[in-house]
Amino acid sequence: MSAEASTQHPAHSPLTQRQEERRRRILHASAQLASRGGFDAVQMREVAESSQVALGTLYRYFPSKVHLLVATMQDQLDHMHGTLRKKPPTGERAADRVAETLMRAFRALQREPHLADAMVRALTFADRSVSPEVDQVSRQTTAIILDSMGLTDPTPEQLSAVRVIEHTWHSALITWLSGRASIAQVRIDIETVCKLIDVTDPGQHTSRTHE
Amino acid sequence: MSAEASTQHPAHSPLTQRQEERRRRILHASAQLASRGGFDAVQMREVAESSQVALGTLYRYFPSKVHLLVATMQDQLDHMHGTLRKKPPTGERAADRVAETLMRAFRALQREPHLADAMVRALTFADRSVSPEVDQVSRQTTAIILDSMGLTDPTPEQLSAVRVIEHTWHSALITWLSGRASIAQVRIDIETVCKLIDVTDPGQHTSRTHE
DNA sequence: CGCTAATCTAGAACAAGTTTCAGACTTGAT
DNA sequence: ATCAAGTCTGAAACTTGTTCTAGATTAGCG
């Protein structure tokens, strides 16, 4: 409950270069193994070996497998946010742009379904001990959605809609990953939930100034 | 890939009475342990011991911990559906009734937060091998929501809205269970997503014939 | 440079999910 | 009642996440 814990994590004090490199190697190995076989294929011993780090060290950097995978997700999300920024969505209405952005993200995940599996399963399986990290992922996701809406100063109603969109996004992803929903179904769900954006702000002409 | 597997599960042929009793004992032990300490407290060895069944037998009835917990959820859901039926929601509009029903279910879960944790974590962590069982839970949830709407013959749009509501329900539950959202926040999310019901069918006077 | 604290390593050990196996018990059909 | 097939039991073994330990290495500092 206290502000910051002990000297456990190297992340708390600025990392030396070698530590930064270790951290990168670990995340890379994690993503690589995840890409192969999903959540189960990310075995801590293998991650340690692949990244040329002792098992104990791996656990010093990431206190659990879930922490590691959530950190991997943060990493990938950062990457994706950058990519999405470069090609902003083109829809007229905010709802369309959000749906477009999420479907674009979804297609990216489809290219590495195993990696997606590992990350999303970790995210939803995370318990309280991972809350800060999961929250960070959530904030990042919110930022992406708000970005695509072109909003800098959302109303509480809009924030609620975004929250629900995120819920739907995660859950729809899970149903797809576990083979219980088709890609088409995911699209429908996303498009459906995006209607909420228009509901929370029906009057506003949310089309962007097409530069 | 074939229709039905080998003679693995006793569930496939009708159970004898003793088998039915064993199954009940197992589910009871599972729920009991889950109520104590959530997902982690449901340890297969303990479940086996509590229900006076050999470990191997437990695995014959439920091929994994996740299968067991999802079955536990089915069980609890059946129970809850029965309870909810007795006191139907009273709201005027369909959206209100759905929100009321879900909040009622939510309050029930709050009474056994550890049990809720075990069941929901299992549900979202389930992989493809549990798809049929998870699907069953999903159908049951859909039935509860449609019931509360008072619909017997929903349109595709309404079904989409219900899907999104379920997504939100699961995901909001997870954020609450992992301490990242307050009860108030969950209520807001549920109420927000329930607006979709009105969107998918704005004209219709969805108030029930108050008998 | 030489010291001290922190970090890293290799490897053993532990915990809980899952599998396996030999033998005892039930069940159903004849 | 008896036999065969299927089921249950108890216990050991195996897997993978996690923790622990003793010693080597590194980093920061006087």
Tab-separated table of C-alpha atoms (C1' of nucleotides) in Angstrom:
chain	number	residue	atom	x	y	z
A	1	MET	CA	0.000	0.000	0.000
A	2	SER	CA	2.936	2.323	0.560
A	3	ALA	CA	4.173	4.523	-2.181
A	4	GLU	CA	7.177	2.639	-3.429
A	5	ALA	CA	8.540	-0.711	-2.363
A	6	SER	CA	12.085	-1.688	-1.522
A	7	THR	CA	15.088	-1.842	-3.779
A	8	GLN	CA	13.616	-4.859	-5.528
A	9	HIS	CA	13.175	-3.638	-9.057
A	10	PRO	CA	16.039	-2.267	-11.038
A	11	ALA	CA	13.350	-0.281	-12.813
A	12	HIS	CA	13.056	2.028	-9.868
A	13	SER	CA	16.443	3.536	-10.104
A	14	PRO	CA	17.608	4.489	-13.574
A	15	LEU	CA	19.044	1.452	-15.305
A	16	THR	CA	22.626	1.210	-16.361
A	17	GLN	CA	23.226	0.531	-19.990
A	18	ARG	CA	23.893	-3.154	-19.453
A	19	GLN	CA	20.697	-3.414	-17.469
A	20	GLU	CA	18.762	-1.694	-20.187
A	21	GLU	CA	20.203	-4.154	-22.656
A	22	ARG	CA	19.251	-7.102	-20.460
A	23	ARG	CA	15.745	-5.783	-20.174
A	24	ARG	CA	15.487	-5.457	-23.947
A	25	ARG	CA	16.836	-8.948	-24.516
A	26	ILE	CA	14.283	-10.329	-22.100
A	27	LEU	CA	11.361	-8.544	-23.720
A	28	HIS	CA	12.548	-9.609	-27.128
A	29	ALA	CA	12.842	-13.232	-26.106
A	30	SER	CA	9.433	-13.050	-24.515
A	31	ALA	CA	7.799	-11.695	-27.647
A	32	GLN	CA	9.611	-14.209	-29.795
A	33	LEU	CA	8.570	-17.210	-27.744
A	34	ALA	CA	5.046	-15.853	-27.475
A	35	SER	CA	4.869	-15.491	-31.240
A	36	ARG	CA	5.660	-19.161	-31.594
A	37	GLY	CA	3.252	-20.772	-29.228
A	38	GLY	CA	1.329	-18.229	-27.235
A	39	PHE	CA	1.030	-18.027	-23.494
A	40	ASP	CA	2.169	-21.562	-22.776
A	41	ALA	CA	5.242	-21.277	-24.947
A	42	VAL	CA	6.602	-18.439	-22.863
A	43	GLN	CA	8.403	-20.523	-20.288
A	44	MET	CA	10.445	-18.617	-17.809
A	45	ARG	CA	13.463	-20.919	-18.082
A	46	GLU	CA	13.433	-20.544	-21.830
A	47	VAL	CA	13.054	-16.803	-21.669
A	48	ALA	CA	16.018	-16.692	-19.309
A	49	GLU	CA	18.115	-18.866	-21.562
A	50	SER	CA	17.143	-17.058	-24.756
A	51	SER	CA	17.992	-13.717	-23.258
A	52	GLN	CA	21.216	-14.975	-21.692
A	53	VAL	CA	20.203	-14.106	-18.206
A	54	ALA	CA	19.938	-16.219	-15.075
A	55	LEU	CA	16.497	-17.270	-13.968
A	56	GLY	CA	16.855	-15.295	-10.769
A	57	THR	CA	17.723	-12.198	-12.738
A	58	LEU	CA	14.713	-12.612	-14.968
A	59	TYR	CA	12.584	-12.657	-11.839
A	60	ARG	CA	14.307	-9.596	-10.547
A	61	TYR	CA	13.337	-7.700	-13.677
A	62	PHE	CA	9.845	-9.148	-13.957
A	63	PRO	CA	8.448	-10.613	-10.775
A	64	SER	CA	6.178	-13.069	-12.553
A	65	LYS	CA	5.326	-14.464	-15.940
A	66	VAL	CA	2.269	-12.252	-16.056
A	67	HIS	CA	4.332	-9.180	-15.258
A	68	LEU	CA	6.656	-10.119	-18.069
A	69	LEU	CA	3.874	-10.553	-20.585
A	70	VAL	CA	2.107	-7.391	-19.561
A	71	ALA	CA	5.374	-5.526	-19.980
A	72	THR	CA	5.698	-7.162	-23.378
A	73	MET	CA	2.270	-5.837	-24.206
A	74	GLN	CA	3.212	-2.323	-23.106
A	75	ASP	CA	6.143	-2.570	-25.420
A	76	GLN	CA	4.056	-3.685	-28.372
A	77	LEU	CA	1.379	-1.118	-27.642
A	78	ASP	CA	3.912	1.673	-27.708
A	79	HIS	CA	5.019	0.428	-31.055
A	80	MET	CA	1.498	0.217	-32.361
A	81	HIS	CA	0.512	3.630	-31.117
A	82	GLY	CA	3.416	5.046	-33.056
A	83	THR	CA	2.383	3.183	-36.185
A	84	LEU	CA	-1.242	4.218	-35.895
A	85	ARG	CA	-0.306	7.826	-35.427
A	86	LYS	CA	1.409	7.893	-38.770
A	87	LYS	CA	-1.734	6.936	-40.650
A	88	PRO	CA	-4.680	8.444	-38.862
A	89	PRO	CA	-8.111	6.999	-39.623
A	90	THR	CA	-10.143	8.728	-42.290
A	91	GLY	CA	-13.770	8.212	-41.281
A	92	GLU	CA	-16.159	11.125	-41.105
A	93	ARG	CA	-17.691	10.440	-37.739
A	94	ALA	CA	-15.730	9.781	-34.580
A	95	ALA	CA	-17.371	6.387	-34.189
A	96	ASP	CA	-16.130	5.373	-37.629
A	97	ARG	CA	-12.622	6.480	-36.893
A	98	VAL	CA	-12.490	4.545	-33.651
A	99	ALA	CA	-13.837	1.424	-35.296
A	100	GLU	CA	-11.355	1.830	-38.102
A	101	THR	CA	-8.479	2.205	-35.687
A	102	LEU	CA	-9.476	-0.797	-33.632
A	103	MET	CA	-9.940	-2.954	-36.700
A	104	ARG	CA	-6.523	-1.872	-37.862
A	105	ALA	CA	-5.073	-2.892	-34.529
A	106	PHE	CA	-6.991	-6.113	-34.762
A	107	ARG	CA	-5.508	-6.913	-38.147
A	108	ALA	CA	-2.072	-6.317	-36.707
A	109	LEU	CA	-2.824	-8.798	-33.943
A	110	GLN	CA	-4.078	-11.312	-36.483
A	111	ARG	CA	-0.644	-11.371	-37.994
A	112	GLU	CA	0.770	-12.687	-34.718
A	113	PRO	CA	-2.127	-14.505	-33.151
A	114	HIS	CA	0.041	-16.411	-30.708
A	115	LEU	CA	1.643	-13.255	-29.451
A	116	ALA	CA	-1.775	-11.701	-29.108
A	117	ASP	CA	-2.912	-14.732	-27.187
A	118	ALA	CA	-0.055	-14.524	-24.729
A	119	MET	CA	-0.473	-10.825	-24.116
A	120	VAL	CA	-4.233	-10.735	-23.805
A	121	ARG	CA	-4.416	-13.814	-21.616
A	122	ALA	CA	-1.801	-12.328	-19.326
A	123	LEU	CA	-3.695	-9.075	-19.198
A	124	THR	CA	-6.986	-10.579	-18.160
A	125	PHE	CA	-5.424	-13.132	-15.848
A	126	ALA	CA	-3.414	-10.536	-14.000
A	127	ASP	CA	-4.251	-10.211	-10.335
A	128	ARG	CA	-3.906	-7.236	-8.027
A	129	SER	CA	-0.142	-7.457	-7.888
A	130	VAL	CA	0.005	-6.415	-11.527
A	131	SER	CA	-2.553	-3.632	-11.288
A	132	PRO	CA	-0.176	-0.737	-11.900
A	133	GLU	CA	1.162	-2.300	-15.055
A	134	VAL	CA	-2.260	-3.306	-16.328
A	135	ASP	CA	-3.498	0.183	-15.599
A	136	GLN	CA	-0.689	1.560	-17.666
A	137	VAL	CA	-1.756	-0.609	-20.584
A	138	SER	CA	-5.290	0.606	-20.108
A	139	ARG	CA	-4.215	4.229	-20.159
A	140	GLN	CA	-2.237	3.614	-23.293
A	141	THR	CA	-5.252	2.016	-24.948
A	142	THR	CA	-7.447	4.902	-23.889
A	143	ALA	CA	-4.963	7.302	-25.382
A	144	ILE	CA	-5.056	5.464	-28.691
A	145	ILE	CA	-8.820	5.572	-28.831
A	146	LEU	CA	-9.048	9.216	-27.844
A	147	ASP	CA	-6.397	9.984	-30.412
A	148	SER	CA	-8.439	8.367	-33.114
A	149	MET	CA	-11.463	10.354	-32.025
A	150	GLY	CA	-9.416	13.485	-32.318
A	151	LEU	CA	-10.296	14.513	-28.797
A	152	THR	CA	-8.045	16.190	-26.343
A	153	ASP	CA	-10.648	17.116	-23.783
A	154	PRO	CA	-13.300	14.416	-23.559
A	155	THR	CA	-16.480	14.775	-21.528
A	156	PRO	CA	-17.208	12.283	-18.741
A	157	GLU	CA	-19.809	10.667	-20.987
A	158	GLN	CA	-17.273	10.213	-23.715
A	159	LEU	CA	-14.836	8.714	-21.261
A	160	SER	CA	-17.482	6.257	-20.188
A	161	ALA	CA	-18.075	5.284	-23.781
A	162	VAL	CA	-14.353	4.785	-24.248
A	163	ARG	CA	-14.232	2.590	-21.176
A	164	VAL	CA	-16.984	0.416	-22.549
A	165	ILE	CA	-15.248	0.267	-25.885
A	166	GLU	CA	-12.132	-0.971	-24.177
A	167	HIS	CA	-14.093	-3.597	-22.308
A	168	THR	CA	-15.585	-4.782	-25.551
A	169	TRP	CA	-12.259	-4.715	-27.292
A	170	HIS	CA	-10.599	-6.919	-24.716
A	171	SER	CA	-13.431	-9.338	-24.357
A	172	ALA	CA	-14.044	-9.628	-28.071
A	173	LEU	CA	-10.367	-10.315	-28.536
A	174	ILE	CA	-10.568	-13.122	-26.036
A	175	THR	CA	-13.537	-14.748	-27.685
A	176	TRP	CA	-11.728	-14.585	-30.992
A	177	LEU	CA	-8.476	-15.948	-29.564
A	178	SER	CA	-10.225	-18.871	-27.981
A	179	GLY	CA	-11.992	-19.650	-31.234
A	180	ARG	CA	-15.467	-18.808	-30.057
A	181	ALA	CA	-15.992	-15.853	-32.382
A	182	SER	CA	-15.085	-15.218	-35.976
A	183	ILE	CA	-13.226	-12.218	-37.248
A	184	ALA	CA	-16.474	-11.002	-38.769
A	185	GLN	CA	-18.134	-11.263	-35.398
A	186	VAL	CA	-15.387	-9.216	-33.771
A	187	ARG	CA	-15.877	-6.535	-36.392
A	188	ILE	CA	-19.590	-6.430	-35.734
A	189	ASP	CA	-19.057	-6.170	-32.003
A	190	ILE	CA	-16.606	-3.334	-32.424
A	191	GLU	CA	-18.854	-1.482	-34.802
A	192	THR	CA	-21.777	-1.995	-32.505
A	193	VAL	CA	-20.051	-0.636	-29.439
A	194	CYS	CA	-18.691	2.311	-31.357
A	195	LYS	CA	-22.220	3.524	-31.828
A	196	LEU	CA	-22.024	4.546	-28.210
A	197	ILE	CA	-19.787	7.392	-29.204
A	198	ASP	CA	-22.545	8.964	-31.231
A	199	VAL	CA	-24.987	8.376	-28.405
A	200	THR	CA	-22.874	10.170	-25.853
A	201	ASP	CA	-22.528	13.091	-28.193
A	202	PRO	CA	-25.255	13.058	-30.780
A	203	GLY	CA	-25.388	16.708	-31.747
A	204	GLN	CA	-21.711	17.411	-32.222
A	205	HIS	CA	-20.306	17.264	-35.725
A	206	THR	CA	-17.360	15.128	-34.757
A	207	SER	CA	-15.775	15.056	-38.187
A	208	ARG	CA	-12.209	16.100	-38.165
A	209	THR	CA	-10.897	19.097	-40.052
A	210	HIS	CA	-9.557	17.121	-42.972
A	211	GLU	CA	-6.201	18.769	-43.321
B	1	MET	CA	-11.625	-32.675	-34.731
B	2	SER	CA	-14.131	-35.527	-34.804
B	3	ALA	CA	-17.556	-35.184	-33.335
B	4	GLU	CA	-17.096	-36.874	-29.990
B	5	ALA	CA	-13.923	-38.109	-28.369
B	6	SER	CA	-13.226	-41.414	-26.701
B	7	THR	CA	-14.776	-42.835	-23.555
B	8	GLN	CA	-12.907	-40.279	-21.497
B	9	HIS	CA	-15.664	-38.339	-19.820
B	10	PRO	CA	-18.287	-39.991	-17.728
B	11	ALA	CA	-20.420	-37.039	-18.727
B	12	HIS	CA	-20.918	-38.554	-22.134
B	13	SER	CA	-22.911	-41.511	-21.043
B	14	PRO	CA	-25.606	-40.880	-18.461
B	15	LEU	CA	-24.083	-40.893	-15.000
B	16	THR	CA	-24.953	-43.454	-12.406
B	17	GLN	CA	-26.224	-42.129	-9.148
B	18	ARG	CA	-22.905	-42.524	-7.371
B	19	GLN	CA	-21.219	-40.702	-10.194
B	20	GLU	CA	-23.740	-37.915	-9.992
B	21	GLU	CA	-23.031	-37.657	-6.291
B	22	ARG	CA	-19.304	-37.542	-6.864
B	23	ARG	CA	-19.765	-34.810	-9.395
B	24	ARG	CA	-21.851	-32.809	-6.958
B	25	ARG	CA	-19.332	-33.273	-4.174
B	26	ILE	CA	-16.580	-32.053	-6.453
B	27	LEU	CA	-18.465	-28.971	-7.558
B	28	HIS	CA	-19.389	-28.216	-3.989
B	29	ALA	CA	-15.816	-28.519	-2.793
B	30	SER	CA	-14.681	-26.353	-5.664
B	31	ALA	CA	-17.134	-23.585	-4.838
B	32	GLN	CA	-16.290	-23.810	-1.171
B	33	LEU	CA	-12.553	-23.524	-1.681
B	34	ALA	CA	-13.062	-20.771	-4.215
B	35	SER	CA	-15.181	-18.829	-1.746
B	36	ARG	CA	-12.303	-18.898	0.693
B	37	GLY	CA	-9.398	-17.745	-1.380
B	38	GLY	CA	-10.358	-17.363	-5.003
B	39	PHE	CA	-8.652	-18.947	-7.971
B	40	ASP	CA	-5.434	-19.822	-6.197
B	41	ALA	CA	-7.196	-21.467	-3.286
B	42	VAL	CA	-8.821	-24.007	-5.556
B	43	GLN	CA	-6.052	-26.566	-5.535
B	44	MET	CA	-6.779	-29.774	-7.304
B	45	ARG	CA	-5.357	-31.945	-4.550
B	46	GLU	CA	-7.519	-30.188	-1.997
B	47	VAL	CA	-10.617	-30.393	-4.133
B	48	ALA	CA	-9.989	-34.113	-4.503
B	49	GLU	CA	-9.524	-34.563	-0.790
B	50	SER	CA	-12.504	-32.405	0.179
B	51	SER	CA	-14.781	-34.271	-2.149
B	52	GLN	CA	-13.398	-37.679	-1.156
B	53	VAL	CA	-12.299	-38.591	-4.592
B	54	ALA	CA	-8.930	-39.623	-5.931
B	55	LEU	CA	-6.965	-37.036	-7.863
B	56	GLY	CA	-7.152	-39.150	-10.985
B	57	THR	CA	-10.916	-39.329	-10.669
B	58	LEU	CA	-11.199	-35.604	-10.300
B	59	TYR	CA	-9.310	-35.246	-13.562
B	60	ARG	CA	-11.580	-37.767	-15.198
B	61	TYR	CA	-14.584	-35.641	-14.314
B	62	PHE	CA	-12.954	-32.298	-15.073
B	63	PRO	CA	-9.920	-32.457	-17.326
B	64	SER	CA	-8.337	-29.308	-15.904
B	65	LYS	CA	-8.679	-26.768	-13.156
B	66	VAL	CA	-10.183	-24.346	-15.636
B	67	HIS	CA	-12.744	-26.908	-16.743
B	68	LEU	CA	-13.655	-27.431	-13.124
B	69	LEU	CA	-14.100	-23.754	-12.407
B	70	VAL	CA	-16.066	-23.110	-15.560
B	71	ALA	CA	-18.359	-25.970	-14.612
B	72	THR	CA	-18.647	-24.396	-11.186
B	73	MET	CA	-19.684	-21.201	-12.871
B	74	GLN	CA	-22.316	-22.978	-14.947
B	75	ASP	CA	-23.669	-24.360	-11.745
B	76	GLN	CA	-23.823	-20.992	-10.032
B	77	LEU	CA	-25.280	-19.348	-13.111
B	78	ASP	CA	-28.115	-21.842	-13.220
B	79	HIS	CA	-28.809	-21.037	-9.649
B	80	MET	CA	-28.724	-17.322	-10.263
B	81	HIS	CA	-30.937	-17.502	-13.325
B	82	GLY	CA	-33.509	-19.250	-11.206
B	83	THR	CA	-33.262	-16.599	-8.507
B	84	LEU	CA	-33.486	-13.743	-10.953
B	85	ARG	CA	-36.515	-15.211	-12.636
B	86	LYS	CA	-38.447	-15.087	-9.404
B	87	LYS	CA	-38.091	-11.343	-9.070
B	88	PRO	CA	-38.070	-9.829	-12.528
B	89	PRO	CA	-36.679	-6.336	-12.912
B	90	THR	CA	-39.173	-3.493	-12.780
B	91	GLY	CA	-37.704	-0.782	-15.009
B	92	GLU	CA	-39.781	0.830	-17.715
B	93	ARG	CA	-37.346	0.633	-20.547
B	94	ALA	CA	-35.506	-2.522	-21.580
B	95	ALA	CA	-32.170	-0.845	-20.996
B	96	ASP	CA	-33.124	-0.133	-17.406
B	97	ARG	CA	-34.247	-3.661	-16.788
B	98	VAL	CA	-31.031	-5.115	-18.150
B	99	ALA	CA	-28.937	-2.766	-16.070
B	100	GLU	CA	-30.996	-3.603	-13.026
B	101	THR	CA	-30.584	-7.309	-13.586
B	102	LEU	CA	-26.864	-7.068	-14.100
B	103	MET	CA	-26.422	-4.915	-11.035
B	104	ARG	CA	-28.407	-7.429	-9.063
B	105	ALA	CA	-26.145	-10.183	-10.302
B	106	PHE	CA	-23.203	-7.996	-9.476
B	107	ARG	CA	-24.350	-7.544	-5.908
B	108	ALA	CA	-24.679	-11.290	-5.601
B	109	LEU	CA	-21.103	-11.662	-6.758
B	110	GLN	CA	-19.982	-9.036	-4.290
B	111	ARG	CA	-21.168	-11.256	-1.493
B	112	GLU	CA	-18.673	-13.916	-2.570
B	113	PRO	CA	-15.915	-11.954	-4.203
B	114	HIS	CA	-13.404	-14.781	-3.999
B	115	LEU	CA	-15.750	-17.168	-5.694
B	116	ALA	CA	-16.413	-14.569	-8.350
B	117	ASP	CA	-12.698	-14.143	-8.815
B	118	ALA	CA	-12.117	-17.839	-9.325
B	119	MET	CA	-14.930	-18.237	-11.795
B	120	VAL	CA	-14.311	-15.150	-13.865
B	121	ARG	CA	-10.567	-15.657	-14.034
B	122	ALA	CA	-11.112	-19.218	-15.163
B	123	LEU	CA	-13.589	-18.059	-17.762
B	124	THR	CA	-11.304	-15.525	-19.368
B	125	PHE	CA	-8.228	-17.668	-19.036
B	126	ALA	CA	-9.855	-20.643	-20.697
B	127	ASP	CA	-8.235	-21.736	-23.917
B	128	ARG	CA	-9.730	-23.531	-26.896
B	129	SER	CA	-10.009	-26.829	-25.076
B	130	VAL	CA	-12.713	-25.326	-22.878
B	131	SER	CA	-14.605	-23.569	-25.648
B	132	PRO	CA	-17.750	-25.688	-25.489
B	133	GLU	CA	-18.139	-25.117	-21.771
B	134	VAL	CA	-17.393	-21.421	-22.003
B	135	ASP	CA	-19.862	-21.139	-24.838
B	136	GLN	CA	-22.470	-22.729	-22.657
B	137	VAL	CA	-21.839	-20.114	-19.988
B	138	SER	CA	-22.142	-17.445	-22.616
B	139	ARG	CA	-25.455	-18.798	-23.835
B	140	GLN	CA	-26.729	-18.912	-20.311
B	141	THR	CA	-25.713	-15.297	-19.775
B	142	THR	CA	-27.378	-14.276	-22.999
B	143	ALA	CA	-30.535	-15.995	-21.900
B	144	ILE	CA	-30.524	-14.082	-18.626
B	145	ILE	CA	-30.140	-10.767	-20.402
B	146	LEU	CA	-32.785	-11.499	-23.007
B	147	ASP	CA	-35.074	-12.657	-20.240
B	148	SER	CA	-34.670	-9.369	-18.465
B	149	MET	CA	-35.426	-7.529	-21.675
B	150	GLY	CA	-38.569	-9.548	-22.003
B	151	LEU	CA	-37.628	-10.618	-25.503
B	152	THR	CA	-38.224	-13.961	-27.024
B	153	ASP	CA	-37.412	-13.100	-30.586
B	154	PRO	CA	-34.571	-10.572	-30.697
B	155	THR	CA	-33.432	-8.864	-33.865
B	156	PRO	CA	-29.834	-9.265	-35.034
B	157	GLU	CA	-29.150	-5.720	-33.853
B	158	GLN	CA	-30.438	-6.529	-30.438
B	159	LEU	CA	-28.319	-9.652	-30.319
B	160	SER	CA	-25.287	-7.569	-31.184
B	161	ALA	CA	-26.087	-5.204	-28.370
B	162	VAL	CA	-26.431	-8.123	-25.999
B	163	ARG	CA	-23.071	-9.455	-27.110
B	164	VAL	CA	-21.454	-6.131	-26.374
B	165	ILE	CA	-23.186	-5.989	-23.022
B	166	GLU	CA	-21.763	-9.368	-22.162
B	167	HIS	CA	-18.300	-8.249	-23.203
B	168	THR	CA	-18.612	-5.228	-20.973
B	169	TRP	CA	-20.000	-7.277	-18.138
B	170	HIS	CA	-17.087	-9.691	-18.151
B	171	SER	CA	-14.422	-7.104	-18.589
B	172	ALA	CA	-15.871	-4.727	-16.023
B	173	LEU	CA	-16.042	-7.595	-13.591
B	174	ILE	CA	-12.389	-8.286	-14.133
B	175	THR	CA	-11.342	-4.720	-13.574
B	176	TRP	CA	-13.349	-4.704	-10.373
B	177	LEU	CA	-11.963	-8.029	-9.180
B	178	SER	CA	-8.423	-6.912	-9.750
B	179	GLY	CA	-9.050	-3.718	-7.856
B	180	ARG	CA	-8.707	-1.373	-10.800
B	181	ALA	CA	-12.295	-0.168	-10.801
B	182	SER	CA	-14.716	0.704	-8.058
B	183	ILE	CA	-18.187	-0.650	-7.692
B	184	ALA	CA	-19.495	2.733	-8.736
B	185	GLN	CA	-17.414	2.574	-11.866
B	186	VAL	CA	-18.779	-0.839	-12.733
B	187	ARG	CA	-22.296	0.516	-12.371
B	188	ILE	CA	-21.518	3.401	-14.681
B	189	ASP	CA	-20.021	1.090	-17.280
B	190	ILE	CA	-23.033	-1.184	-17.184
B	191	GLU	CA	-25.451	1.678	-17.436
B	192	THR	CA	-23.458	3.161	-20.258
B	193	VAL	CA	-23.410	0.017	-22.328
B	194	CYS	CA	-27.076	-0.610	-21.716
B	195	LYS	CA	-27.837	2.539	-23.669
B	196	LEU	CA	-26.997	0.466	-26.696
B	197	ILE	CA	-30.263	-1.346	-26.281
B	198	ASP	CA	-32.173	1.821	-26.933
B	199	VAL	CA	-29.915	2.644	-29.842
B	200	THR	CA	-30.512	-0.644	-31.573
B	201	ASP	CA	-34.204	-0.165	-31.264
B	202	PRO	CA	-35.012	3.466	-30.648
B	203	GLY	CA	-38.591	3.584	-31.801
B	204	GLN	CA	-39.969	0.585	-30.041
B	205	HIS	CA	-41.744	1.051	-26.717
B	206	THR	CA	-39.823	-1.664	-24.955
B	207	SER	CA	-41.706	-1.393	-21.700
B	208	ARG	CA	-43.073	-4.690	-20.564
B	209	THR	CA	-46.757	-5.317	-20.191
B	210	HIS	CA	-46.735	-4.921	-16.445
B	211	GLU	CA	-48.965	-7.876	-15.634
C	1	DC	C1'	43.395	1.406	-6.532
C	2	DG	C1'	40.596	-1.003	-2.930
C	3	DC	C1'	36.328	-1.440	-0.486
C	4	DT	C1'	31.352	-2.196	0.006
C	5	DA	C1'	26.869	-2.811	-1.511
C	6	DA	C1'	24.212	-4.171	-5.079
C	7	DT	C1'	23.660	-7.271	-8.840
C	8	DC	C1'	24.241	-11.447	-11.456
C	9	DT	C1'	24.900	-16.508	-12.056
C	10	DA	C1'	24.254	-21.473	-11.642
C	11	DG	C1'	21.794	-24.557	-9.693
C	12	DA	C1'	18.984	-26.741	-6.174
C	13	DA	C1'	14.639	-26.773	-4.058
C	14	DC	C1'	9.760	-26.098	-3.613
C	15	DA	C1'	4.679	-25.719	-5.124
C	16	DA	C1'	0.794	-26.896	-7.651
C	17	DG	C1'	-1.224	-28.549	-12.109
C	18	DT	C1'	-1.180	-32.698	-14.694
C	19	DT	C1'	-0.080	-37.527	-16.056
C	20	DT	C1'	0.671	-42.242	-15.244
C	21	DC	C1'	0.269	-46.834	-13.279
C	22	DA	C1'	-0.835	-50.998	-10.813
C	23	DG	C1'	-4.198	-52.891	-8.390
C	24	DA	C1'	-9.035	-52.908	-6.168
C	25	DC	C1'	-13.826	-52.169	-7.025
C	26	DT	C1'	-18.380	-51.700	-9.904
C	27	DT	C1'	-21.288	-52.502	-13.416
C	28	DG	C1'	-23.649	-54.706	-17.100
C	29	DA	C1'	-24.368	-58.589	-19.906
C	30	DT	C1'	-24.628	-63.272	-20.282
D	1	DA	C1'	-23.111	-66.045	-10.396
D	2	DT	C1'	-19.377	-64.909	-13.468
D	3	DC	C1'	-16.643	-62.653	-16.694
D	4	DA	C1'	-15.056	-58.458	-19.210
D	5	DA	C1'	-14.932	-53.729	-19.439
D	6	DG	C1'	-14.957	-49.752	-17.398
D	7	DT	C1'	-14.062	-46.958	-13.109
D	8	DC	C1'	-11.894	-45.601	-8.860
D	9	DT	C1'	-7.947	-45.337	-5.671
D	10	DG	C1'	-3.431	-44.210	-3.826
D	11	DA	C1'	0.834	-42.938	-4.865
D	12	DA	C1'	4.616	-41.632	-7.589
D	13	DA	C1'	6.402	-38.983	-11.347
D	14	DC	C1'	6.703	-35.122	-14.351
D	15	DT	C1'	6.276	-30.067	-15.704
D	16	DT	C1'	6.723	-25.393	-15.175
D	17	DG	C1'	6.246	-21.207	-12.264
D	18	DT	C1'	8.574	-19.431	-8.311
D	19	DT	C1'	11.910	-19.055	-4.423
D	20	DC	C1'	16.278	-19.610	-2.267
D	21	DT	C1'	21.361	-19.885	-1.657
D	22	DA	C1'	26.257	-19.438	-2.114
D	23	DG	C1'	29.570	-17.614	-4.601
D	24	DA	C1'	31.306	-14.543	-8.648
D	25	DT	C1'	30.910	-9.961	-10.847
D	26	DT	C1'	30.023	-5.168	-11.232
D	27	DA	C1'	29.245	-0.325	-9.942
D	28	DG	C1'	29.920	3.541	-7.295
D	29	DC	C1'	32.964	5.883	-4.196
D	30	DG	C1'	36.688	7.455	-1.255
